[in-house]
mmCIF file of C-alpha atoms in Angstrom:
data_model
loop_
_atom_site.group_PDB
_atom_site.id
_atom_site.type_symbol
_atom_site.label_atom_id
_atom_site.label_comp_id
_atom_site.label_asym_id
_atom_site.label_seq_id
_atom_site.Cartn_x
_atom_site.Cartn_y
_atom_site.Cartn_z
ATOM 1 C CA UNK F 1 -6.705 -28.587 1.774
ATOM 2 C CA UNK F 2 -4.545 -27.222 4.640
ATOM 3 C CA UNK F 3 -0.877 -28.281 4.832
ATOM 4 C CA UNK F 4 0.326 -30.048 7.979
ATOM 5 C CA UNK F 5 2.315 -27.613 10.083
ATOM 6 C CA UNK F 6 4.546 -28.690 12.923
ATOM 7 C CA UNK F 7 4.196 -26.854 16.222
ATOM 8 C CA UNK F 8 7.658 -25.204 15.775
ATOM 9 C CA UNK F 9 7.083 -23.901 12.237
ATOM 10 C CA UNK F 10 6.720 -20.105 11.875
ATOM 11 C CA UNK F 11 3.145 -18.666 11.658
ATOM 12 C CA UNK F 12 1.598 -18.240 8.281
ATOM 13 C CA UNK F 13 1.828 -14.479 8.622
ATOM 14 C CA UNK F 14 4.377 -12.937 10.830
ATOM 15 C CA UNK F 15 3.257 -10.351 13.413
ATOM 16 C CA UNK F 16 5.790 -7.909 12.033
ATOM 17 C CA UNK F 17 4.355 -8.146 8.499
ATOM 18 C CA UNK F 18 0.838 -8.041 9.769
ATOM 19 C CA UNK F 19 1.469 -4.873 11.789
ATOM 20 C CA UNK F 20 3.166 -3.311 8.823
ATOM 21 C CA UNK F 21 0.202 -3.967 6.623
ATOM 22 C CA UNK F 22 -2.253 -2.705 9.253
ATOM 23 C CA UNK F 23 -0.222 0.436 9.836
ATOM 24 C CA UNK F 24 -0.122 1.264 6.064
ATOM 25 C CA UNK F 25 -3.925 0.838 5.847
ATOM 26 C CA UNK F 26 -4.440 3.098 8.855
ATOM 27 C CA UNK F 27 -2.051 5.786 7.540
ATOM 28 C CA UNK F 28 -3.674 6.087 4.124
ATOM 29 C CA UNK F 29 -7.327 6.843 4.623
ATOM 30 C CA UNK F 30 -9.221 9.262 2.353
ATOM 31 C CA UNK F 31 -10.437 12.369 4.392
ATOM 32 C CA UNK F 32 -13.001 15.032 3.700
ATOM 33 C CA UNK F 33 -15.117 15.196 0.560
ATOM 34 C CA UNK F 34 -14.295 14.986 -3.151
ATOM 35 C CA UNK F 35 -13.646 18.477 -4.509
ATOM 36 C CA UNK F 36 -14.181 19.541 -8.136
ATOM 37 C CA UNK F 37 -11.239 21.539 -9.567
ATOM 38 C CA UNK F 38 -11.407 24.310 -12.161
ATOM 39 C CA UNK F 39 -9.730 22.050 -14.788
ATOM 40 C CA UNK F 40 -12.537 19.448 -14.584
ATOM 41 C CA UNK F 41 -10.697 16.956 -12.447
ATOM 42 C CA UNK F 42 -11.674 15.878 -8.950
ATOM 43 C CA UNK F 43 -9.513 15.401 -5.766
ATOM 44 C CA UNK F 44 -9.604 14.119 -2.275
ATOM 45 C CA UNK F 45 -6.999 14.246 0.492
ATOM 46 C CA UNK F 46 -5.400 11.174 2.023
ATOM 47 C CA UNK F 47 -4.570 11.186 5.671
ATOM 48 C CA UNK F 48 -0.827 10.939 4.834
ATOM 49 C CA UNK F 49 -1.107 14.497 3.261
ATOM 50 C CA UNK F 50 -1.100 13.571 -0.450
ATOM 51 C CA UNK F 51 -3.839 14.840 -2.636
ATOM 52 C CA UNK F 52 -5.244 12.099 -4.833
ATOM 53 C CA UNK F 53 -6.785 12.995 -8.253
ATOM 54 C CA UNK F 54 -8.233 11.623 -11.370
ATOM 55 C CA UNK F 55 -6.430 12.171 -14.611
ATOM 56 C CA UNK F 56 -6.744 11.969 -18.338
ATOM 57 C CA UNK F 57 -6.370 8.102 -18.304
ATOM 58 C CA UNK F 58 -7.243 7.041 -14.735
ATOM 59 C CA UNK F 59 -10.156 7.546 -12.320
ATOM 60 C CA UNK F 60 -9.991 8.877 -8.772
ATOM 61 C CA UNK F 61 -10.875 5.323 -7.556
ATOM 62 C CA UNK F 62 -7.876 3.924 -9.502
ATOM 63 C CA UNK F 63 -5.537 6.557 -7.944
ATOM 64 C CA UNK F 64 -6.821 5.712 -4.520
ATOM 65 C CA UNK F 65 -6.300 1.963 -5.059
ATOM 66 C CA UNK F 66 -2.847 2.503 -6.417
ATOM 67 C CA UNK F 67 -1.881 4.796 -3.519
ATOM 68 C CA UNK F 68 -3.027 2.289 -0.980
ATOM 69 C CA UNK F 69 -1.296 -0.571 -2.787
ATOM 70 C CA UNK F 70 1.979 1.377 -2.934
ATOM 71 C CA UNK F 71 1.759 2.127 0.805
ATOM 72 C CA UNK F 72 1.228 -1.516 1.574
ATOM 73 C CA UNK F 73 4.097 -2.533 -0.652
ATOM 74 C CA UNK F 74 6.435 -0.038 0.868
ATOM 75 C CA UNK F 75 5.448 -1.040 4.432
ATOM 76 C CA UNK F 76 5.834 -4.779 3.760
ATOM 77 C CA UNK F 77 9.055 -4.290 1.806
ATOM 78 C CA UNK F 78 10.564 -2.441 4.714
ATOM 79 C CA UNK F 79 9.984 -5.471 7.122
ATOM 80 C CA UNK F 80 10.368 -8.386 4.735
ATOM 81 C CA UNK F 81 12.928 -10.825 5.796
ATOM 82 C CA UNK F 82 16.194 -10.733 3.977
ATOM 83 C CA UNK F 83 16.450 -13.368 1.285
ATOM 84 C CA UNK F 84 12.647 -13.674 0.844
ATOM 85 C CA UNK F 85 12.174 -14.220 -2.940
ATOM 86 C CA UNK F 86 10.675 -10.980 -4.553
ATOM 87 C CA UNK F 87 8.733 -10.277 -7.638
ATOM 88 C CA UNK F 88 10.331 -6.840 -7.928
ATOM 89 C CA UNK F 89 14.201 -6.810 -7.392
ATOM 90 C CA UNK F 90 15.141 -4.660 -4.362
ATOM 91 C CA UNK F 91 18.499 -3.432 -3.097
ATOM 92 C CA UNK F 92 20.369 -5.364 -0.359
ATOM 93 C CA UNK F 93 18.703 -3.338 2.342
ATOM 94 C CA UNK F 94 15.230 -4.595 0.989
ATOM 95 C CA UNK F 95 13.638 -1.215 1.039
ATOM 96 C CA UNK F 96 13.283 0.808 -2.189
ATOM 97 C CA UNK F 97 13.628 4.518 -1.450
#
């Protein structure tokens, strides 16, 4: 069921937050092919310059998913309106660095 919204209420997703999420998605794309390393792990590059790997307790897929989630979190945190209730406490400037 959709809630009634008045014509003067803000949109469900602000353009600023939408652009931040879209920008983070575009800036963190895996590039190239998966490479086997001498130590038995595998790696792939991210378009941001970070090398993503598997590890003793995580898969390459899990690292990719975490990396993308962190990128979205940082991008959205940077533009989130002051005073918005947060799951993770952040400094007064709203952007954890």
